[in-house]
Each structure stands twice: as structure tokens, then as C-alpha cells.
Coordinates of C-alpha atoms in Angstrom, one line a residue:
E1 CA -18.3 -2.7 -6.9
P2 CA -15.5 -0.4 -5.6
V3 CA -16.7 1.5 -2.2
W4 CA -15.5 5.3 -2.0
A5 CA -13.4 5.3 0.9
K6 CA -15.3 8.9 2.4
E7 CA -18.4 7.1 1.7
A8 CA -18.0 3.9 3.3
P9 CA -20.0 2.2 5.4
A10 CA -19.9 2.2 8.8
D11 CA -17.5 -0.5 9.7
L12 CA -15.1 1.2 7.3
K13 CA -15.8 4.3 8.8
K14 CA -14.6 2.9 12.0
I15 CA -11.5 1.4 10.9
R16 CA -11.0 4.6 9.3
E17 CA -11.2 6.8 12.6
A18 CA -8.5 3.9 14.3
I19 CA -6.3 5.0 11.1
T20 CA -6.4 8.5 11.3
E21 CA -6.2 8.2 15.6
V22 CA -3.1 6.3 15.0
I23 CA -1.6 8.8 12.7
E24 CA -2.7 11.9 14.6
S25 CA -1.7 10.3 17.6
D26 CA 1.9 9.5 16.5
M27 CA 2.3 12.9 15.1
E28 CA 1.4 14.6 18.5
K29 CA 4.0 11.9 20.3
R30 CA 6.6 13.2 17.3
G31 CA 6.0 17.1 17.5
D32 CA 8.4 17.8 14.9
G33 CA 5.4 18.4 12.3
T34 CA 6.2 14.6 10.5
S35 CA 3.7 12.0 10.6
L36 CA 2.6 8.2 9.4
Y37 CA 0.9 9.8 6.3
G38 CA 3.9 9.5 3.9
T39 CA 4.9 5.7 5.2
F40 CA 1.5 4.6 5.3
I41 CA 1.2 5.4 1.9
R42 CA 4.7 3.9 1.0
L43 CA 3.4 0.8 2.9
S44 CA 0.2 0.7 0.7
W45 CA 2.4 1.2 -2.8
H46 CA 4.8 -1.6 -1.8
A47 CA 2.5 -4.0 -0.7
S48 CA 0.9 -3.5 -4.2
G49 CA 3.7 -2.6 -6.2
T50 CA 4.9 -6.3 -6.6
Y51 CA 1.6 -7.5 -8.8
S52 CA 2.3 -9.0 -12.1
K53 CA -0.4 -9.1 -14.4
A54 CA 0.9 -12.1 -16.5
D55 CA 0.4 -14.8 -13.6
N56 CA -1.7 -12.7 -11.2
S57 CA 1.1 -12.9 -8.9
G58 CA 2.7 -10.5 -6.1
G59 CA 0.5 -7.5 -5.0
S60 CA -1.3 -6.6 -1.5
N61 CA -3.6 -9.4 -1.4
G62 CA -1.9 -12.1 0.7
G63 CA -0.8 -9.6 3.3
R64 CA 2.8 -11.0 2.8
M65 CA 4.7 -7.9 3.2
R66 CA 4.9 -8.7 7.0
F67 CA 6.6 -12.2 6.4
T68 CA 10.2 -13.2 5.4
P69 CA 11.1 -12.4 2.7
E70 CA 8.7 -9.5 1.9
A71 CA 9.4 -8.2 5.2
G72 CA 13.2 -8.0 4.8
W73 CA 13.4 -6.5 1.3
G74 CA 15.7 -3.3 1.3
A75 CA 13.2 -1.8 -0.8
N76 CA 10.6 -2.1 2.4
A77 CA 13.2 -1.0 4.7
G78 CA 11.9 1.1 7.5
L79 CA 7.8 0.1 6.7
K80 CA 8.1 -2.5 10.2
V81 CA 7.2 1.0 11.8
A82 CA 3.7 1.1 9.5
R83 CA 2.9 -2.2 10.0
D84 CA 3.7 -2.1 13.7
A85 CA 1.4 1.3 14.3
L86 CA -1.4 -0.7 12.7
E87 CA -1.3 -3.5 15.0
P88 CA -3.9 -2.0 17.5
V89 CA -6.4 -1.3 14.4
K90 CA -6.0 -4.9 13.5
A91 CA -6.4 -5.9 16.8
K92 CA -9.6 -3.9 17.1
F93 CA -11.0 -5.1 13.6
P94 CA -9.7 -8.7 13.5
G95 CA -12.0 -9.7 10.6
L96 CA -10.2 -7.0 8.6
S97 CA -7.3 -9.0 6.4
Y98 CA -3.8 -7.4 6.8
A99 CA -4.0 -7.2 3.1
D100 CA -6.9 -4.9 3.3
L101 CA -5.7 -3.0 6.2
Y102 CA -2.3 -2.0 4.4
T103 CA -4.0 -1.1 1.6
Y104 CA -6.7 1.1 3.3
A105 CA -4.2 2.5 5.5
G106 CA -2.8 4.2 2.2
V107 CA -6.2 5.6 0.7
V108 CA -6.9 7.1 4.2
A109 CA -3.2 8.7 4.4
V110 CA -4.0 10.1 0.8
E111 CA -7.4 11.6 1.4
E112 CA -6.8 12.9 5.0
A113 CA -3.3 14.7 3.8
G114 CA -6.0 16.4 1.5
G115 CA -5.6 14.0 -1.6
P116 CA -8.2 13.1 -3.6
I117 CA -10.9 10.6 -2.7
I118 CA -10.0 7.0 -3.7
P119 CA -12.3 4.0 -4.7
F120 CA -11.7 1.4 -2.2
A121 CA -13.0 -2.6 -1.9
T122 CA -12.3 -4.8 0.7
G123 CA -12.0 -8.7 0.0
R124 CA -7.9 -9.1 -0.2
T125 CA -7.3 -12.2 1.9
D126 CA -4.1 -13.2 3.9
E127 CA -1.6 -15.7 3.4
S128 CA -0.3 -17.6 6.7
D129 CA 3.4 -17.2 5.7
G130 CA 5.7 -15.4 2.9
K131 CA 5.9 -18.8 0.8
A132 CA 4.2 -17.1 -1.9
S133 CA 6.3 -14.2 -2.2
P134 CA 6.8 -13.1 -5.6
P135 CA 11.0 -12.4 -6.3
D136 CA 12.4 -9.5 -4.6
G137 CA 13.1 -6.8 -7.3
R138 CA 9.7 -6.0 -8.5
L139 CA 9.1 -2.7 -6.7
P140 CA 11.1 0.2 -8.7
D141 CA 14.2 2.0 -7.8
A142 CA 14.1 5.5 -7.8
D143 CA 17.0 6.2 -10.1
K144 CA 18.8 3.8 -12.5
G145 CA 21.7 6.0 -12.9
A146 CA 20.9 7.5 -16.5
R147 CA 17.4 9.1 -17.5
I148 CA 16.9 6.4 -20.4
A149 CA 17.6 3.9 -17.9
T150 CA 15.6 4.7 -15.4
I151 CA 12.7 5.4 -17.8
T152 CA 12.9 2.1 -19.3
H153 CA 12.9 0.7 -15.6
V154 CA 9.7 2.8 -14.8
R155 CA 8.0 1.2 -17.8
D156 CA 9.1 -2.3 -17.4
I157 CA 7.6 -1.9 -13.6
F158 CA 4.3 -0.7 -14.7
Y159 CA 4.0 -3.0 -18.0
R160 CA 4.6 -5.9 -15.7
M161 CA 1.3 -4.6 -14.1
G162 CA -0.6 -4.4 -17.4
F163 CA -0.5 -0.4 -17.6
N164 CA 0.6 1.0 -20.9
D165 CA 2.3 4.4 -21.8
Q166 CA -0.8 6.7 -21.4
E167 CA -1.9 5.4 -18.3
I168 CA 2.2 5.4 -16.9
D169 CA 2.0 9.0 -17.7
R170 CA -1.0 9.9 -15.9
K171 CA 0.7 8.1 -12.6
S172 CA 4.1 10.0 -13.0

């Protein structure tokens, strides 16, 4: 059963505190009102958004985003900043998989930024390399140049993950 992130056991509470500290410390260093909230949410989405229900490939399990080829995909540009920012958290909690860390960082960012409570469960494992990475191109593009092309693209992405039109509408 999923653990609600804000009601997590002590270890997840400590991990949440460490992630929040990274966000707040980085925000203070920037001094310009920007933060890692959005970057951690994007990291979590990009780690998860390659999932395919048809063959159970891709997704956050495996923590492959830190390896080639996923680390170098154009859609993942700039996410090294987020991965690097989370390294001290990983060092402090070595039993936590990168897959869980990247996913949980997004959960913490949403909740700490005032968003809804998101159910979270640990148990994702890490791969030792990127050999099992899915093909590039599974993450959605923001704009396909025409409304119908963009709608079709978004549907294709979410259908691949197992969503139907009603579920896609709730996420859009």
C-alpha cells in the first residue's frame, strides 16, 4: 500500500527534510526568487514519463536517467543540475535507490510548494548502467506545430502509459 508522503515513516521524513534542505539552501544561494522546485518536479516526470504499459519498459524503476543514453537526451537537458543537487541526499541515505530518490524529490517539491499530498511508495530498484533504457522520444514535446498534431502526440504518449482520454484530461 502506498505511503502518503507527508505521513511517511521516520526514514522518509528524514529524506524529505534533506530534500527540502537542498531546495531551501539552493534558493538562498540563488537569491533571485527561483528554486529547484520545478526542476525536481521535471526530474521526477522525466524519470517516470518514458514508461510503456505494453512491455513494462521505461519509467522511473532502474534509475537509468543518470546514465547514457537517457542523461544525454535533449528532453533531459538541464536535469543534471537536479541529479547533482540530490547527490548529498543519496550519500546520506545510501539504501535509497536513485529511482526512489528522483521520484520522491518530485513528490516533495509538489507538496512543499503547496500542491496536493501525493501517495508515494518506495521499492524502485537501480540499474548499474543505461543498457535497459527505452528508446529516445518517449517524452512529450510541448508543441507539434499544430493543435491537432499536439493533441494526437499527447494522446499517444499517455496511451502508451496506459491512460484513457478521461484520465489524460484530468492530467492536462
